PDB file of C-alpha atoms in Angstrom:
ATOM      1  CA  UNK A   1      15.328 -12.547 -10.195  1.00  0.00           C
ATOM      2  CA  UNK A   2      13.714 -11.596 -13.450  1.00  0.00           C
ATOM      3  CA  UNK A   3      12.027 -15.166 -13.681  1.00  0.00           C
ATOM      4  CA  UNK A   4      10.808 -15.176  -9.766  1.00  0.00           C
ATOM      5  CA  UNK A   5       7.597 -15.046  -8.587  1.00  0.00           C
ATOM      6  CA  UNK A   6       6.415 -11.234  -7.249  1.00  0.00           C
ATOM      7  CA  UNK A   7       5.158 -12.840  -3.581  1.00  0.00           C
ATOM      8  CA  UNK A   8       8.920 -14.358  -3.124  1.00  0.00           C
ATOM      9  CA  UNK A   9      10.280 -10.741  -3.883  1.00  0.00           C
ATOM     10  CA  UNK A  10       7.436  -8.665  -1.796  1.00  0.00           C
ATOM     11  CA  UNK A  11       8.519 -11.286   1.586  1.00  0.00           C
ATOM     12  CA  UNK A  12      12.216 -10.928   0.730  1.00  0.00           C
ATOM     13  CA  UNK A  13      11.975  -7.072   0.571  1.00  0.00           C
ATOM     14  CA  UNK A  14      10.337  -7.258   3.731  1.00  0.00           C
ATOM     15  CA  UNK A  15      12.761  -9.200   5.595  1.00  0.00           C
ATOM     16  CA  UNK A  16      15.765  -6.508   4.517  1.00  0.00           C
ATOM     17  CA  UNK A  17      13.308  -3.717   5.379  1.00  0.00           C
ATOM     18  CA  UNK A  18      12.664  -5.349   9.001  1.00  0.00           C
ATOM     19  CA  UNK A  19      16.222  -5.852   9.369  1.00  0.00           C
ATOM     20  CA  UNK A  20      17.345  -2.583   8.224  1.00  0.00           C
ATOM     21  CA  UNK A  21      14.323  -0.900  10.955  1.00  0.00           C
ATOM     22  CA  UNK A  22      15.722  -3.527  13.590  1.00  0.00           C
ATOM     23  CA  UNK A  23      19.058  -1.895  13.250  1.00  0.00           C
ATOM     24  CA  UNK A  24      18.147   1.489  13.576  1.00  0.00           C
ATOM     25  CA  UNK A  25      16.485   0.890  16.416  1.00  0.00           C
ATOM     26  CA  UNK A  26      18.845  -0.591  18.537  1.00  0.00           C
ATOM     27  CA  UNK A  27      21.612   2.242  17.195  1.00  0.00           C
ATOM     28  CA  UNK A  28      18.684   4.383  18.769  1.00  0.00           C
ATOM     29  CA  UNK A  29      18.608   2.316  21.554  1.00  0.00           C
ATOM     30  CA  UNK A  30      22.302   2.282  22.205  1.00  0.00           C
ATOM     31  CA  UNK A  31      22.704   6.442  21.956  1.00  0.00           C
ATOM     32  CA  UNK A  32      19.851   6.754  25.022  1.00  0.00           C
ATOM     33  CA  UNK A  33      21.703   4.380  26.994  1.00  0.00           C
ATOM     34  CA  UNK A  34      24.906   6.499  26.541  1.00  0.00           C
ATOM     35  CA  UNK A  35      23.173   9.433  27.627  1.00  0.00           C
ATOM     36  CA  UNK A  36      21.742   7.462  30.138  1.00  0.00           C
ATOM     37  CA  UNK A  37      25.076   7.055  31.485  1.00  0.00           C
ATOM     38  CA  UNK A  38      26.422  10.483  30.911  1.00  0.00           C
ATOM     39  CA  UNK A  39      23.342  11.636  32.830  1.00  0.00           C
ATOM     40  CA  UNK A  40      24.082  13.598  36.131  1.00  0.00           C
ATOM     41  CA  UNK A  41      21.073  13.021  37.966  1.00  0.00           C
ATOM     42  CA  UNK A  42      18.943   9.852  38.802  1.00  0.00           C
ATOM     43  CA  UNK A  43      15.669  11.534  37.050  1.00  0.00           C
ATOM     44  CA  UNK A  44      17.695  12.340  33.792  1.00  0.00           C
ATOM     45  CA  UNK A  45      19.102   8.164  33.613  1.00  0.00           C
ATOM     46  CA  UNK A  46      15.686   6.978  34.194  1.00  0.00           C
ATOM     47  CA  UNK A  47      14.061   8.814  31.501  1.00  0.00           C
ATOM     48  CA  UNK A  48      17.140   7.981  29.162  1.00  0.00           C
ATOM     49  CA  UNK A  49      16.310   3.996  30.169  1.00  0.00           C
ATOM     50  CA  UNK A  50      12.465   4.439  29.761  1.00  0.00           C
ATOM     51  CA  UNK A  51      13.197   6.136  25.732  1.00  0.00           C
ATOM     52  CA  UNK A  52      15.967   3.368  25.333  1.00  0.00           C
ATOM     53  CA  UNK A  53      12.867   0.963  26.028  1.00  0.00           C
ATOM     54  CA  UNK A  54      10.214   2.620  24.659  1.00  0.00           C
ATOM     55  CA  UNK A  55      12.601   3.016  20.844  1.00  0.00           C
ATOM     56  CA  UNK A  56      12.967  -1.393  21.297  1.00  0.00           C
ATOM     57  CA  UNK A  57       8.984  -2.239  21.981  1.00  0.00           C
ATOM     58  CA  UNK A  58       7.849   0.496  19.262  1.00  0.00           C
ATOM     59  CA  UNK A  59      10.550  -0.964  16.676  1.00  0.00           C
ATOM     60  CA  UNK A  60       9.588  -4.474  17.164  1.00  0.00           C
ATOM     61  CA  UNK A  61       6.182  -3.800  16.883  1.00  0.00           C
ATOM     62  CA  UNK A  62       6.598  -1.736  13.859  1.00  0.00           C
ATOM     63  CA  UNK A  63       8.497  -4.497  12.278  1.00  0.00           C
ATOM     64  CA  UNK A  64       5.998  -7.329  13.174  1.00  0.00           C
ATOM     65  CA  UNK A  65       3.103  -5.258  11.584  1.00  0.00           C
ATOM     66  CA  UNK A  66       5.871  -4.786   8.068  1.00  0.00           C
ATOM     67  CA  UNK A  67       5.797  -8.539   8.330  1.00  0.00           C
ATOM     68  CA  UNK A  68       2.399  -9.564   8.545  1.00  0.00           C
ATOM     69  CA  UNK A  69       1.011  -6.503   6.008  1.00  0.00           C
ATOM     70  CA  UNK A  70       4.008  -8.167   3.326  1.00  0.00           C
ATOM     71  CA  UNK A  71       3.061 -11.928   4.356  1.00  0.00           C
ATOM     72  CA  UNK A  72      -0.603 -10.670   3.349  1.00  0.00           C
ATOM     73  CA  UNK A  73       0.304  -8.782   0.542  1.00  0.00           C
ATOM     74  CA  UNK A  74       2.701 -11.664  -0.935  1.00  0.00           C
ATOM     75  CA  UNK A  75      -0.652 -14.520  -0.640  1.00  0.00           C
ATOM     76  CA  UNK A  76      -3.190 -11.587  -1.475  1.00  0.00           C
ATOM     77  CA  UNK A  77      -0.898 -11.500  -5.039  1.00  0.00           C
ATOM     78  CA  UNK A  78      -0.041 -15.591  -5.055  1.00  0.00           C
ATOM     79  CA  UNK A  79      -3.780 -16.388  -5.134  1.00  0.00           C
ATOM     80  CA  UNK A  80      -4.645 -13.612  -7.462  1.00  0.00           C
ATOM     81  CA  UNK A  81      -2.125 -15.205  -9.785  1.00  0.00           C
ATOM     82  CA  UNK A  82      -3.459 -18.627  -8.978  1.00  0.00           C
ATOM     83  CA  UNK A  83      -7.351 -17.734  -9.559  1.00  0.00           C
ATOM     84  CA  UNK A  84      -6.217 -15.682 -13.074  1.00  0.00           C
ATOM     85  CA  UNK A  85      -4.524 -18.895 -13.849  1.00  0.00           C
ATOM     86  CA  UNK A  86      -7.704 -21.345 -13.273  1.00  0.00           C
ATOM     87  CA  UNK A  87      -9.838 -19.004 -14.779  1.00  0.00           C
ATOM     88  CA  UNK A  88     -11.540 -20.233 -17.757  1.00  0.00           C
ATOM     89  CA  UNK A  89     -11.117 -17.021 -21.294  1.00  0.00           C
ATOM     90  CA  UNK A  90     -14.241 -16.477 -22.258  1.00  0.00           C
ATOM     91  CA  UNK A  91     -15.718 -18.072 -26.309  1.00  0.00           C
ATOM     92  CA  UNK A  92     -15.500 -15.642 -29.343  1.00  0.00           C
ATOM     93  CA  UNK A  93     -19.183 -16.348 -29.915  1.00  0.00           C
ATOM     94  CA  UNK A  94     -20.092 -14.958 -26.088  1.00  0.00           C
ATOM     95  CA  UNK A  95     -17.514 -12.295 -26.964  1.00  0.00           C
ATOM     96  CA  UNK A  96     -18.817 -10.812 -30.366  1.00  0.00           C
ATOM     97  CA  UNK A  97     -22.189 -10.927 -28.393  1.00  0.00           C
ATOM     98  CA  UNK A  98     -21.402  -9.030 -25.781  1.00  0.00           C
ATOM     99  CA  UNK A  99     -20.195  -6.009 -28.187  1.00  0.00           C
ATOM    100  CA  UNK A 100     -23.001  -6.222 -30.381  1.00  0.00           C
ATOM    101  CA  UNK A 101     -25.294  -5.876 -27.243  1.00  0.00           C
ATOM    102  CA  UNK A 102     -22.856  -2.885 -25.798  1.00  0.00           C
ATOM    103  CA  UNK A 103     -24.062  -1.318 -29.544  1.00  0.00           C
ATOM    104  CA  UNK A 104     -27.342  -1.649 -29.089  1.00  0.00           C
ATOM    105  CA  UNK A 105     -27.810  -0.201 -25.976  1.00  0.00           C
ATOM    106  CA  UNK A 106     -25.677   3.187 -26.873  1.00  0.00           C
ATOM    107  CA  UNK A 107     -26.728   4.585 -30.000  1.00  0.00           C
ATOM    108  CA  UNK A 108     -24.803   7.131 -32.145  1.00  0.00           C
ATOM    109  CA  UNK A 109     -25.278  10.650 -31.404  1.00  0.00           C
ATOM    110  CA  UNK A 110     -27.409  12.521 -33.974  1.00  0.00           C
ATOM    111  CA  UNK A 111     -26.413  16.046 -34.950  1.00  0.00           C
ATOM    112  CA  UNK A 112     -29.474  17.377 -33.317  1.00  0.00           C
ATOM    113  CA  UNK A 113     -27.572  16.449 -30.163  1.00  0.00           C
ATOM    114  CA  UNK A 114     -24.134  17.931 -31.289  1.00  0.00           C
ATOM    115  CA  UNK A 115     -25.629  21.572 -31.749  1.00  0.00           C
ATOM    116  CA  UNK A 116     -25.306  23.719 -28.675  1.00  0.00           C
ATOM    117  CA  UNK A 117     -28.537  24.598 -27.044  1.00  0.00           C
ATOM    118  CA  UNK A 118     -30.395  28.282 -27.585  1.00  0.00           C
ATOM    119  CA  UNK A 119     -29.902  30.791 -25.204  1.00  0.00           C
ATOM    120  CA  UNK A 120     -32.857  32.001 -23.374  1.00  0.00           C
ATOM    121  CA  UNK A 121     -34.671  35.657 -23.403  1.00  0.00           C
ATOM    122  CA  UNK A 122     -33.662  36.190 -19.725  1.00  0.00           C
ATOM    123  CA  UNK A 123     -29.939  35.340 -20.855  1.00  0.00           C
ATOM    124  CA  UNK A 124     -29.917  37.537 -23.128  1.00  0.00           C
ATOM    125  CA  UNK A 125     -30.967  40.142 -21.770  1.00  0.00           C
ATOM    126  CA  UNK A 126     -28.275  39.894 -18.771  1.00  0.00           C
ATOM    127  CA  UNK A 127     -25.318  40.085 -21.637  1.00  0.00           C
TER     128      UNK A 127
END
């Protein structure tokens, strides 16, 4: 896997992440219904059924959304790669100009500007 490319690996990991969620859930799923049928009264097994319900729609839906954020993820990195791969390195010439220009425009700091500044009569007199 050393040699694969990172969008392949971010969908894969997804997949095993939705499946591993999918599972969960319907273990989740499963203990309501047994309580569901454990339940003495008609109020307790309905509420039992509605969580047993509730735990599948919430699970899917939170693994749909883990699919689509890794599907955009994965082409969000493939065209990254693709754009850095098409993209033109720039001339040493335009290079060598660009520092000389970053030189100009920040000059060296004197030693007038290294000294700390004076302290004022009014600071002074507070110490």
């Amino acid at each position: 896997m050393a040699d694969a490319d990172l969008d392949a690996v971010i969908r894969q990991l997804a997949k095993q992440q939705n499946k591993s969620l999918l599972a969960a859930a319907k273990k989740r799923k499963d203990r309501f219904n047994g309580l569901a049928m454990k339940a003495k009264d008609k109020d307790a097994k309905e509420r039992f059924k509605l969580l047993a319900r509730e735990v599948v729609e919430q699970a899917s839906a939170a693994a749909r959304r883990l699919l689509i954020s890794a599907d955009n993820v994965a082409d969000s990195y493939a065209r990254a790669m693709r754009q850095a791969a098409a993209a033109e390195l720039p001339k040493k010439a335009e290079v060598k100009k660009a520092e000389q220009k970053k030189d100009e425009i920040a000059p060296a700091k004197s030693k007038a500007d290294s000294k700390p500044a004076k302290k004022s009569a009014k600071s002074k007199k507070a110490a």
